[in-house]
Short mmCIF file of C-alpha atoms (C1' of nucleotides) in Angstrom, two decimals:
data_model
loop_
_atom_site.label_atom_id
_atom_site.label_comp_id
_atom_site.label_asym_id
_atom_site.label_seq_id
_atom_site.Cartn_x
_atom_site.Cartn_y
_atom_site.Cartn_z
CA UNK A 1 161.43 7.28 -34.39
CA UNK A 2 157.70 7.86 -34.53
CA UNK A 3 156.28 10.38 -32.34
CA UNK A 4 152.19 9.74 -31.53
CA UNK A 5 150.17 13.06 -31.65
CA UNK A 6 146.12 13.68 -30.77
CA UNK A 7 144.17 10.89 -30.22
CA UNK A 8 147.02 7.93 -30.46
CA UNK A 9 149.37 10.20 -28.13
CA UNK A 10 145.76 11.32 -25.57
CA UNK A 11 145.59 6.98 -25.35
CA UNK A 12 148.82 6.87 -23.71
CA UNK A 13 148.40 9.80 -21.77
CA UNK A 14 145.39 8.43 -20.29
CA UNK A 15 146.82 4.73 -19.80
CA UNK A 16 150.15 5.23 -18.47
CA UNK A 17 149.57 7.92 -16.33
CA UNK A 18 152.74 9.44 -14.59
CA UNK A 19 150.82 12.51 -13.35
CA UNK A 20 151.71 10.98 -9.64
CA UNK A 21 154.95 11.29 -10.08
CA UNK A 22 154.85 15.38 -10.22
CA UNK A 23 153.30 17.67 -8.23
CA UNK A 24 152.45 20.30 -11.65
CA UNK A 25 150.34 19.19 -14.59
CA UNK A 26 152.94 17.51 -16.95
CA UNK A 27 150.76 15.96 -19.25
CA UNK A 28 150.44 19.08 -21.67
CA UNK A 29 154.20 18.80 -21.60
CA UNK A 30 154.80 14.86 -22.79
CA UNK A 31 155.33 13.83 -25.81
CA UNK A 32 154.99 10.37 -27.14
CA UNK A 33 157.64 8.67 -28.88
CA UNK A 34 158.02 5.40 -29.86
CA UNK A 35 161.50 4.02 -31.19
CA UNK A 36 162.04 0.62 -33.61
CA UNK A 37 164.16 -2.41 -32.10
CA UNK A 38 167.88 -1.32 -32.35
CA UNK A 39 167.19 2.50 -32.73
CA UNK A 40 169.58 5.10 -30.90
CA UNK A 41 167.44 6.88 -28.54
CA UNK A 42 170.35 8.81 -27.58
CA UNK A 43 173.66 8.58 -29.09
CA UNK A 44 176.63 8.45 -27.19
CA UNK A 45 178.15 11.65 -26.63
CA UNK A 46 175.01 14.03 -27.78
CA UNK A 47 173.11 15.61 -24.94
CA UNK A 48 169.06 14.79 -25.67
CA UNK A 49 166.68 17.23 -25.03
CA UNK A 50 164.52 15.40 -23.21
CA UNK A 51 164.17 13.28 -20.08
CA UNK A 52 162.58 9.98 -21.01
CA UNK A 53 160.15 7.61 -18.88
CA UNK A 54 159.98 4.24 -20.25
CA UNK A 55 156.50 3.07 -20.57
CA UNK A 56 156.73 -0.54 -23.05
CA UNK A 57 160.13 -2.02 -24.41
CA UNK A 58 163.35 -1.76 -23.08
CA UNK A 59 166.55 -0.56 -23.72
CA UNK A 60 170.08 -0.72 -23.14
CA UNK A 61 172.91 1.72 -22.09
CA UNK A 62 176.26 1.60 -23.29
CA UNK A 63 179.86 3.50 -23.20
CA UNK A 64 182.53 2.81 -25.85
CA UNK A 65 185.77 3.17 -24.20
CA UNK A 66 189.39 4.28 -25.96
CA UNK A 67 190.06 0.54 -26.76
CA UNK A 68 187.22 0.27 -29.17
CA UNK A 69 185.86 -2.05 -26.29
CA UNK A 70 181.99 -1.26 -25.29
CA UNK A 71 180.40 -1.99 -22.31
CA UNK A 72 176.71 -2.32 -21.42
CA UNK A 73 176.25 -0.26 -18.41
CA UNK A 74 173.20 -1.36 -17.43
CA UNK A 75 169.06 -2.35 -18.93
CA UNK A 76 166.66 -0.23 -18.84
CA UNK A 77 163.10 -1.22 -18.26
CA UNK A 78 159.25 0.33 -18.23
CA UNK A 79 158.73 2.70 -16.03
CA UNK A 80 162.60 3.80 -15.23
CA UNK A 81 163.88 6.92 -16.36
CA UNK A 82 166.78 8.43 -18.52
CA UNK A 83 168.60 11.21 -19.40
CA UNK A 84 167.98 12.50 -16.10
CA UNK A 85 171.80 12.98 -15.72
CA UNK A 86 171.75 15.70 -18.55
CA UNK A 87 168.68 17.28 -16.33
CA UNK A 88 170.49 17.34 -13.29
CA UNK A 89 174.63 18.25 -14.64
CA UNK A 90 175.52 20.93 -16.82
CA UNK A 91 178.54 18.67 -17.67
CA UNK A 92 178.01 15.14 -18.02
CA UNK A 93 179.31 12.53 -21.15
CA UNK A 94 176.06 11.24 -22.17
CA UNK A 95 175.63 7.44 -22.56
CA UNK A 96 174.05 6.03 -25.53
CA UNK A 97 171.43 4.34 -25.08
CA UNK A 98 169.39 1.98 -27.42
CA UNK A 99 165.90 0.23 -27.71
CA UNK A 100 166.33 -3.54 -27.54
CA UNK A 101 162.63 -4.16 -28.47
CA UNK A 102 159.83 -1.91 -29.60
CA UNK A 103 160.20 0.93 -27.50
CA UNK A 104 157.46 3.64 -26.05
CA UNK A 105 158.51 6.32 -23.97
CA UNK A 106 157.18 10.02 -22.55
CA UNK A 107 159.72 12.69 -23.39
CA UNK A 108 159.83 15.82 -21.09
CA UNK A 109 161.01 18.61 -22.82
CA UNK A 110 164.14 19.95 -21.19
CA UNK A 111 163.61 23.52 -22.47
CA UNK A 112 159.77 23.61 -21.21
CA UNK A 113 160.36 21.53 -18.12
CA UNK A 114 163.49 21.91 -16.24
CA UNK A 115 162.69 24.76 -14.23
CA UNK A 116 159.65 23.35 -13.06
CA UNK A 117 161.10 19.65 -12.33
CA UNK A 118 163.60 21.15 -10.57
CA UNK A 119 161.70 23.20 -8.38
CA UNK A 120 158.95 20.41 -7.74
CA UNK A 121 159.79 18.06 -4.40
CA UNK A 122 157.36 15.20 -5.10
CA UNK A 123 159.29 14.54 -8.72
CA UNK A 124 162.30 14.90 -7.06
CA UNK A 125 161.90 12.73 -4.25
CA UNK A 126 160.81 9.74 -6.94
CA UNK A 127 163.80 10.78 -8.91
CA UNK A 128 166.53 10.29 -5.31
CA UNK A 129 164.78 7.05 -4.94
CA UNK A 130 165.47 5.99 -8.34
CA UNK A 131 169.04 7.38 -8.71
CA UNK A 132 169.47 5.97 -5.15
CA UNK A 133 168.31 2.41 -6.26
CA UNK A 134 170.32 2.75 -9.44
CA UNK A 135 173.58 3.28 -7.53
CA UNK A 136 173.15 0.79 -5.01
CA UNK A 137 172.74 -1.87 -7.90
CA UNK A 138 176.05 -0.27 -9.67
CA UNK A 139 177.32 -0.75 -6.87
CA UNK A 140 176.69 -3.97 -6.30
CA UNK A 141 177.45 -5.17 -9.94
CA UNK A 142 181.04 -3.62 -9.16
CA UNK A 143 182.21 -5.31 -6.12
CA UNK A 144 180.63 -8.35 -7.42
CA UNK A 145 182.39 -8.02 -10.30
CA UNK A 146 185.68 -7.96 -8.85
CA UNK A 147 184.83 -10.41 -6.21
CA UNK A 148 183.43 -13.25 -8.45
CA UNK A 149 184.54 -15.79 -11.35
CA UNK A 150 182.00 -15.48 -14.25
CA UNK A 151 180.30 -19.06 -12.91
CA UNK A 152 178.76 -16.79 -10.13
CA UNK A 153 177.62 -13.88 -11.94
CA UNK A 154 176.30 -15.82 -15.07
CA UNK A 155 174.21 -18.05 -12.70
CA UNK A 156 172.28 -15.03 -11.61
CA UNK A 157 172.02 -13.21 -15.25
CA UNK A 158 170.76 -16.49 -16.33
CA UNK A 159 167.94 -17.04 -13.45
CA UNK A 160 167.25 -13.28 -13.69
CA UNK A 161 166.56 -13.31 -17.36
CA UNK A 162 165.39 -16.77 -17.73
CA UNK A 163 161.56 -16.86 -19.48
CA UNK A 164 160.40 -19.42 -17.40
CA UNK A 165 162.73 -22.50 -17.49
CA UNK A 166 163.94 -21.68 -20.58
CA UNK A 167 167.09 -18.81 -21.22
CA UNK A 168 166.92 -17.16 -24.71
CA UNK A 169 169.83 -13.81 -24.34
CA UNK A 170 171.77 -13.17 -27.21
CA UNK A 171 175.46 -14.13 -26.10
CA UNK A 172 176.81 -11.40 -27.90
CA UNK A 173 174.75 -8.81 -25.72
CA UNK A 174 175.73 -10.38 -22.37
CA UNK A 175 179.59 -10.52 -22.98
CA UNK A 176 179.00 -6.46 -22.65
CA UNK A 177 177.27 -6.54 -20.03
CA UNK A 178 178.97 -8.99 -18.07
CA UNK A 179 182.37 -7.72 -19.04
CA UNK A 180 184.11 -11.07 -20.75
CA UNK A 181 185.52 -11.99 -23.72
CA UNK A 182 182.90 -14.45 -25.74
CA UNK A 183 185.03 -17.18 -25.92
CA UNK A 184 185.04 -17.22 -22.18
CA UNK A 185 181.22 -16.92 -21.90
CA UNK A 186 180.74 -19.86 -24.19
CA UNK A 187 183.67 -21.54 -21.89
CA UNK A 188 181.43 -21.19 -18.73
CA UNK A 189 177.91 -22.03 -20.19
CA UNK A 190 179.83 -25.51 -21.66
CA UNK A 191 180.74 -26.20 -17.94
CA UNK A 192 176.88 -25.86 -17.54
CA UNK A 193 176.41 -27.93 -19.77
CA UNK A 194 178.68 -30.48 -18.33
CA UNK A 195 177.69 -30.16 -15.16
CA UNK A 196 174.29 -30.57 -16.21
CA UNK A 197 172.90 -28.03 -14.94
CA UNK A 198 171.57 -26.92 -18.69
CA UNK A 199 170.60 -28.44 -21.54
CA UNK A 200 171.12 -26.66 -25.16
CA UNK A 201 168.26 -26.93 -27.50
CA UNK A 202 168.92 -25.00 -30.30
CA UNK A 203 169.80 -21.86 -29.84
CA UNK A 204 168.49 -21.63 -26.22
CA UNK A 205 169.22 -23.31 -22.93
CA UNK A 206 166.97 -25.37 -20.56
CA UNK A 207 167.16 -24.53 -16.79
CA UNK A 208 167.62 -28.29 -15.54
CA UNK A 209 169.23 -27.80 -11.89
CA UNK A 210 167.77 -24.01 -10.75
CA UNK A 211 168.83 -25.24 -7.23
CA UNK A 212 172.56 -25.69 -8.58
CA UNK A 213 172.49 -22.49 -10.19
CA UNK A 214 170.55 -20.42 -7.30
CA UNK A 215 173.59 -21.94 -5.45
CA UNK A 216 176.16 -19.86 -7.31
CA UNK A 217 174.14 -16.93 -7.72
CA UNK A 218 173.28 -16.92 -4.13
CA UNK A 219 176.57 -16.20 -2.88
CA UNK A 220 176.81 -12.72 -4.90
CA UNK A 221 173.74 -11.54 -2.09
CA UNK A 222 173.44 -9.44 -0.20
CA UNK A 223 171.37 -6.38 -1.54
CA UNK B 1 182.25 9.08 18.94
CA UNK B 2 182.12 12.40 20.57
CA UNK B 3 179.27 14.81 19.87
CA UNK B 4 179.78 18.33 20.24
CA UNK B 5 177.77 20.67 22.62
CA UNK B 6 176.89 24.16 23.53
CA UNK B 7 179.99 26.39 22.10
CA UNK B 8 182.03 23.80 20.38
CA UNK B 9 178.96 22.74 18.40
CA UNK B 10 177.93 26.58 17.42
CA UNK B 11 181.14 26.85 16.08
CA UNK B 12 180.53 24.39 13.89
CA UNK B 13 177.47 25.34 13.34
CA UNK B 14 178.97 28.61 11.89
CA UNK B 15 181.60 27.68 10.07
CA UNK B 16 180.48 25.11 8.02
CA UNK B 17 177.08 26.07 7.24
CA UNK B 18 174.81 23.67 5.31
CA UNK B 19 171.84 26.12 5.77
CA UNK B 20 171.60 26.49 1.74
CA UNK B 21 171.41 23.44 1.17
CA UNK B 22 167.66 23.13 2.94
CA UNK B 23 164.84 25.44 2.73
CA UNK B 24 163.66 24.81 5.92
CA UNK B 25 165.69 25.72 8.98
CA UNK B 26 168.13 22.78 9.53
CA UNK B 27 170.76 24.28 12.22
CA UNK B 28 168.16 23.51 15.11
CA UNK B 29 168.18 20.07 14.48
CA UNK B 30 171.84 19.32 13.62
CA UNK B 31 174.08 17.64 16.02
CA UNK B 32 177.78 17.29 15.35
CA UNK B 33 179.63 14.17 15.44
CA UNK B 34 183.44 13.42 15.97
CA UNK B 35 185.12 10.12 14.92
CA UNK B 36 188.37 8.59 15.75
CA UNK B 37 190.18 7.53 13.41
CA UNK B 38 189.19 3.82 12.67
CA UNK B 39 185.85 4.20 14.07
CA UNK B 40 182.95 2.75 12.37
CA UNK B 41 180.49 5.58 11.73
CA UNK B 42 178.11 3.31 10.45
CA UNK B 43 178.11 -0.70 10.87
CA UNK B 44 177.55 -3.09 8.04
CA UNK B 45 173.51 -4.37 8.57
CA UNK B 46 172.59 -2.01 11.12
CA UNK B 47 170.39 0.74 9.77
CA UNK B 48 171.68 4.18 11.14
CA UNK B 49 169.80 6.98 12.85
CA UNK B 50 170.95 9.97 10.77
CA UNK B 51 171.71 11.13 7.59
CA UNK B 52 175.37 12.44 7.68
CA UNK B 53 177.32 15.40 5.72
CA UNK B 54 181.03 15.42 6.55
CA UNK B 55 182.28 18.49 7.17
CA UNK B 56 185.81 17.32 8.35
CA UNK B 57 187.46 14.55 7.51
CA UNK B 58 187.77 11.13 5.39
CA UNK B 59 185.77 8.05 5.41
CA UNK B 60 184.92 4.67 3.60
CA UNK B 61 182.40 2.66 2.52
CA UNK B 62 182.55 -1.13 2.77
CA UNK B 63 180.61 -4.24 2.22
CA UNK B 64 181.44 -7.86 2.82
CA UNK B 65 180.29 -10.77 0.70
CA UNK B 66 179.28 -13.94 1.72
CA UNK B 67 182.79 -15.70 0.76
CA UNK B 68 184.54 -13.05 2.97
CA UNK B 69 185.85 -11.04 0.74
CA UNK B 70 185.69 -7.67 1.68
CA UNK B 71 184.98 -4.42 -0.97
CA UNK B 72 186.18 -0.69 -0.50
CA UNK B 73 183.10 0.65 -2.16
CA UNK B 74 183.96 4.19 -2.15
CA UNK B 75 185.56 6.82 0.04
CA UNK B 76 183.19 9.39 1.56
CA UNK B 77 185.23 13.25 1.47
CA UNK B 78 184.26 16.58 2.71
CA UNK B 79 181.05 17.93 1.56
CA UNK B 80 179.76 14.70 1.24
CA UNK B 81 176.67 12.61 2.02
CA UNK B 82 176.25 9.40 3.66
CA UNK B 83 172.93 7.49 4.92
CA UNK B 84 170.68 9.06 2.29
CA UNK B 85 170.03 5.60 0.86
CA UNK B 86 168.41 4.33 4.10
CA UNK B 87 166.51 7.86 4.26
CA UNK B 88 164.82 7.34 0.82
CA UNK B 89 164.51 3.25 0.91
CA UNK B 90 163.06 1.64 3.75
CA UNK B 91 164.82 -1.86 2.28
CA UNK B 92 168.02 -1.16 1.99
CA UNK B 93 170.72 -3.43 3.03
CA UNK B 94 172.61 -1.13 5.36
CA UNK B 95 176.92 -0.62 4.07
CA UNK B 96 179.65 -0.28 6.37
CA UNK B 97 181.22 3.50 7.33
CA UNK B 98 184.79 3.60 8.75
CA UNK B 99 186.50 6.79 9.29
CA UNK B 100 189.50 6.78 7.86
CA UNK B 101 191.39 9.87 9.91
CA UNK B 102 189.70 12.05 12.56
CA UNK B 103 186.31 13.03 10.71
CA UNK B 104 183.40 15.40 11.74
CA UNK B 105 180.23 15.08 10.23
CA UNK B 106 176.80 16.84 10.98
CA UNK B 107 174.02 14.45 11.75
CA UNK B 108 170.24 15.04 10.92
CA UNK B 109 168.16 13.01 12.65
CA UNK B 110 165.64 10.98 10.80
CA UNK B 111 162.74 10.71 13.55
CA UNK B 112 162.74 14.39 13.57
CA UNK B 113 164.21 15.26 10.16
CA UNK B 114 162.28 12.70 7.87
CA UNK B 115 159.28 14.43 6.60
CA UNK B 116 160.67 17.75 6.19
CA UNK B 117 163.45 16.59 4.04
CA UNK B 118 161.60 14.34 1.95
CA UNK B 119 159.20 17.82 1.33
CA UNK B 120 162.00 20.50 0.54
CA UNK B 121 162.74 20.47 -3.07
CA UNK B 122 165.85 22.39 -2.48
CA UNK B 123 167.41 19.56 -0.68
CA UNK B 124 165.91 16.82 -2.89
CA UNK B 125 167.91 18.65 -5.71
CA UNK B 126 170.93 18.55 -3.66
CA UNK B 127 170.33 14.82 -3.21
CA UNK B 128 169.33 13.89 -5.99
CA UNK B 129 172.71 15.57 -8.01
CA UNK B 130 175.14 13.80 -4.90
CA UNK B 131 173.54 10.60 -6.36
CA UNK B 132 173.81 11.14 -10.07
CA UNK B 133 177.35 11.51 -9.62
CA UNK B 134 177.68 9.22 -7.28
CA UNK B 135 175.27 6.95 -9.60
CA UNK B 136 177.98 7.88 -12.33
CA UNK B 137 181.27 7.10 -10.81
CA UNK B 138 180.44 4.05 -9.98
CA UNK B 139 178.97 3.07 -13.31
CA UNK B 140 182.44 4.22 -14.95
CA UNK B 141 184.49 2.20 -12.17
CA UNK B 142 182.49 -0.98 -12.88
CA UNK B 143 182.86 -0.78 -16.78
CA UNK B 144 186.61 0.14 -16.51
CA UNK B 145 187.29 -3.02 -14.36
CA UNK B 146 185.51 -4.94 -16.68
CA UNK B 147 187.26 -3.27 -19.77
CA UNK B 148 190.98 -2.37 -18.38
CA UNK B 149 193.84 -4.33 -16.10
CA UNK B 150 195.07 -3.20 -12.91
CA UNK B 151 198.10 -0.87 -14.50
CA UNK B 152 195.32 0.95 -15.82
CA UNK B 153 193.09 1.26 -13.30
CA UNK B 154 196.09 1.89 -10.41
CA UNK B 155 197.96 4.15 -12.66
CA UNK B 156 194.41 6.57 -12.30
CA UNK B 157 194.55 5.53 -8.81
CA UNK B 158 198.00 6.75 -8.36
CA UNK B 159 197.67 9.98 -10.23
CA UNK B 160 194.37 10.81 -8.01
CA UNK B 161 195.66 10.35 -5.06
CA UNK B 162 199.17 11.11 -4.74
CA UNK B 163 200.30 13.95 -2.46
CA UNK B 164 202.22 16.05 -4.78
CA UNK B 165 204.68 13.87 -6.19
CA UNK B 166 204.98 11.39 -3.29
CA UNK B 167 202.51 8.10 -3.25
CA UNK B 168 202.07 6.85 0.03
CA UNK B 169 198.08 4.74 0.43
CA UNK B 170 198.39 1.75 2.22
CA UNK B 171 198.51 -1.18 -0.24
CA UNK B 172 196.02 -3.52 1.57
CA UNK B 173 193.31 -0.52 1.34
CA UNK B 174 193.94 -0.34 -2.01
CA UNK B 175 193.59 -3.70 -3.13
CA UNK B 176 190.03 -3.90 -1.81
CA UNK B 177 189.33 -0.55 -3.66
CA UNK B 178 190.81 -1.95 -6.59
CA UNK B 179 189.83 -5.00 -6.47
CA UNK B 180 192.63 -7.32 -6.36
CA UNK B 181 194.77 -9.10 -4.16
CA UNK B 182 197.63 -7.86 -2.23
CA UNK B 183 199.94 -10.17 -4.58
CA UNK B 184 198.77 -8.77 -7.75
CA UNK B 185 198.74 -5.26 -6.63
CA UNK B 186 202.92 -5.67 -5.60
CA UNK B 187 203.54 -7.31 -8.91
CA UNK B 188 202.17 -4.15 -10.94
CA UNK B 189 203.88 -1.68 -8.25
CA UNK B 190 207.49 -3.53 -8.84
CA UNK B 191 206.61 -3.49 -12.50
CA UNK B 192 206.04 0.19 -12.44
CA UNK B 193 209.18 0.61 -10.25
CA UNK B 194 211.21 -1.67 -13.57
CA UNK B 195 209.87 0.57 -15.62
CA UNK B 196 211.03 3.70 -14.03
CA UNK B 197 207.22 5.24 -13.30
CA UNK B 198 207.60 5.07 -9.54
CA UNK B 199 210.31 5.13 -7.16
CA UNK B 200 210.28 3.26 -3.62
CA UNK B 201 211.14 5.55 -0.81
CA UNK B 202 210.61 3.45 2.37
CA UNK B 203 206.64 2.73 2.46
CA UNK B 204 206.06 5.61 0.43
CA UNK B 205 206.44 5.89 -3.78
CA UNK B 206 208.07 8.64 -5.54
CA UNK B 207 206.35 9.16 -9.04
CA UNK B 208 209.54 9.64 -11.31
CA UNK B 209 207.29 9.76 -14.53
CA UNK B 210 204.05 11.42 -14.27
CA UNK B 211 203.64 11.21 -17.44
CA UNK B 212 203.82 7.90 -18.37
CA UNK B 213 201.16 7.17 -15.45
CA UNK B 214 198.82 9.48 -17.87
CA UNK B 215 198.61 7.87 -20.84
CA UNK B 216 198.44 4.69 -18.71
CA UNK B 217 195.75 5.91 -17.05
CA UNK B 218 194.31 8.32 -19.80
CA UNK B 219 192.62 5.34 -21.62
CA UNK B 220 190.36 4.67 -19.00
CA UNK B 221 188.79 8.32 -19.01
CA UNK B 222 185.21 9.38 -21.21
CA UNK B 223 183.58 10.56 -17.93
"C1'" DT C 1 166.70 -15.38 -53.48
"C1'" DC C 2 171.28 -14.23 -52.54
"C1'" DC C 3 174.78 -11.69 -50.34
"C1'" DA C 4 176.72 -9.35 -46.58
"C1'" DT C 5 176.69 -9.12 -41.97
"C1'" DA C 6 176.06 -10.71 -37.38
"C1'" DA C 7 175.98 -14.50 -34.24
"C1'" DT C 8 177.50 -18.88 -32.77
"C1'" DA C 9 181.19 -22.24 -32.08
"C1'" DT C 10 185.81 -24.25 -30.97
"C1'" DG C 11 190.98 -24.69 -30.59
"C1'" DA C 12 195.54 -23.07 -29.02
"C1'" DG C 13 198.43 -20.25 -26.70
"C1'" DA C 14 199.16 -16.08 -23.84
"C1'" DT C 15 198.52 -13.23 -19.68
"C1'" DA C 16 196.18 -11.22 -15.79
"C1'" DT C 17 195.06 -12.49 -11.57
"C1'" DC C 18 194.47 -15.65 -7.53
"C1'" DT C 19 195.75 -18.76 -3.67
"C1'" DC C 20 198.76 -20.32 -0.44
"C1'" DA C 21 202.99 -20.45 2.07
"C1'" DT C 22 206.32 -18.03 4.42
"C1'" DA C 23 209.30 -14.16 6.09
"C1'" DT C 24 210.19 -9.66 7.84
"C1'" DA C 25 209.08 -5.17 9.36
"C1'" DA C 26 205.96 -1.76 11.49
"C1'" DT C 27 202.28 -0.55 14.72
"C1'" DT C 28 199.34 -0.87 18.67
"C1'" DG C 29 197.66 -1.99 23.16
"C1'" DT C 30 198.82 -3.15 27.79
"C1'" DA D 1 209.09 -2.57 26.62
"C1'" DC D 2 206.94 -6.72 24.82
"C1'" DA D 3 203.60 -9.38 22.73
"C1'" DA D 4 200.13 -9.43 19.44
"C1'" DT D 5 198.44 -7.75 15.50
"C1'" DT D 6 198.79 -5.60 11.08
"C1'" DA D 7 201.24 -4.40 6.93
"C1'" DT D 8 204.77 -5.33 3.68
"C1'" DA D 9 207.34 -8.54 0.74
"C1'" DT D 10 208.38 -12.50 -2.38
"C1'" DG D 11 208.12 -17.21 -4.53
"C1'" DA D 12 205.65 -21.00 -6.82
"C1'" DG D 13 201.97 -22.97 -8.87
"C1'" DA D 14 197.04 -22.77 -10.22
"C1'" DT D 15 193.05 -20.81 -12.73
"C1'" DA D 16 190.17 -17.29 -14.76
"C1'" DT D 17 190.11 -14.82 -18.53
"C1'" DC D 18 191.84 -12.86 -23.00
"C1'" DT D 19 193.43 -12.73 -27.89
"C1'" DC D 20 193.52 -14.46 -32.24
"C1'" DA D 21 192.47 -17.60 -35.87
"C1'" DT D 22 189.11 -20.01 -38.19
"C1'" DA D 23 184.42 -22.41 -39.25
"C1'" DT D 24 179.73 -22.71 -39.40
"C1'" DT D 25 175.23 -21.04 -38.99
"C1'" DA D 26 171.57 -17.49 -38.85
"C1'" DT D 27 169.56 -13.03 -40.35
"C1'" DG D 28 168.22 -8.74 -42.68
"C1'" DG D 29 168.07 -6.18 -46.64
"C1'" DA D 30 168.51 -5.28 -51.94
#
DNA sequence: TCCATAATATGAGATATCTCATATAATTGT
DNA sequence: ACAATTATATGAGATATCTCATATTATGGA
């Protein structure tokens, strides 16, 4: 973890501004930290000290649970927040989370801050927006989770995270977060295959049939 | 739906006050709302008029997917919120509200309500902790039905909601809570009955071995 | 450059869960 | 009080998904 000070740290200040989202000066406040691919931002279990805003990368957030099995809760992209569960509850088993590329974030200083962002409605109304966005997708994932074979749900992670026409996720990283076993994953993106609705070139896929794919993914909507 | 007037409503008013919870002046501008049993509070699509707080009662929260398959999202209790997601998003695909007994809820009115609540930090705090928790439980129930089987998950369920030692939910609400069909959810009750966990009583379940339930249901816990 | 580790790949057998059919019992509205 | 609806119950067969074993192929670090 590398933490930008003067004129490195006043650059990011000055192009990601976030002074909108409060209604008191925060920039003397941020700090600038930037973590490698792979890094722990927070580890699982350790309350942080700050509350983070995502401004490049991305990151993931996971939960191990008592069967050694982990589970990707959810990705976290620029300009979302976290940690803001440890702002808000005094008790609260804190997720890890992890950078999955190059990762810069502003880090609010509990101990400087909390009063403040607790006491300041325009940063609070952003952060009920988010939180209420956040659950309504949880939500979402859940009942679709429990109301759809893999087929549906892997259609949409695949259109969602395509880069153009061409899918490049790690398998490994979506068995977590779409809760199966790899060997069932790889089961499901053969019958793709078959089907013809993607070609494998290498280690990637080829979107051939988007319509045939938007097909399955379209029946998860609804939100 | 009845709402309350005059004397019946000041009583209310009174009682259950929810005055803390704002720092403007709320009671002016509450009415309060009776349900029946059954009733829907809130229809699936149709955005509501009101943010509600339930002072009395029990309610849930349902969506229905395009293959007809309907979801128990979550059940609403006392003390809690419901509407807040169409107060803070203007898109918001609107969920379902059915009371589930006699329930009594005040009800703000957004045309009158909007811009005050959206200004009062004290409220947005409120909010904005009813949503990380809410945010939170429903991130742990999606990663637990991804991660553990129904004798898990329904052992928990059993444990929360029992009435003393006596069981007695109705098995097709469950199984959209849960997740599952009615078959599968009366294969794991008679396999919990072989075991000696539960008892059947009539419609009802006597739990013979509490502790068993726990360390079924024990494995799914972190949060 | 080489080794250890992580990721991909595939088969075989088990099991968790679903669908459908059908029967009976309870509840509700008229 | 009766008919219609809703909830409970059970069997049989299908399928979605998991576990485990085992190869092969990439990748990152000493």
């Amino acid at each position: 973890m590398e933490i930008y000070k003067n004129e490195k740290r006043q650059r990011y200040l000055e192009e990601y501004s976030i002074g909108y989202l409060f209604a008191f000066p925060i920039e003397e406040f941020l700090e600038v930290h930037e973590y490698k691919r792979d890094e722990w931002i927070i580890q699982e279990g350790t309350r942080p000290d700050f509350l983070f805003y995502v401004i490049e990368g991305k990151a993931k957030i996971y939960v191990t649970h008592q069967n050694g099995k982990v589970s990707l809760i959810n990705f976290i992209n620029e300009e979302d927040f976290f940690g803001e569960m440890e702002l808000l509850n005094p008790i609260y088993y804190t997720k890890g989370v992890q950078a999955s590329t190059k990762t810069v974030c502003f880090a609010i200083p509990f101990h400087r801050c909390r009063a403040r962002m607790l006491e300041d409605a325009t940063f609070l109304r952003e952060l009920a927006k988010f939180l209420s966005v956040k659950s309504t997708q949880m939500a979402a994932k859940y009942t679709q989770s429990l109301s759809f074979p893999l087929e549906n749900r892997l259609a949409d992670f695949i259109l969602q995270s395509a880069d153009g026409e061409v899918y490049k996720e790690k398998h490994v990283t979506v068995c977590d977060f779409l809760g199966v076993s790899y060997r069932h994953l790889l089961y499901v993106f053969a019958q793709f295959c078959d089907k013809g609705y993607l070609q494998k070139e290498g280690r990637h896929y080829r979107i051939l049939q988007p319509k045939e794919l938007n097909g399955l993914a379209r029946v998860l909507m609804n939100e």
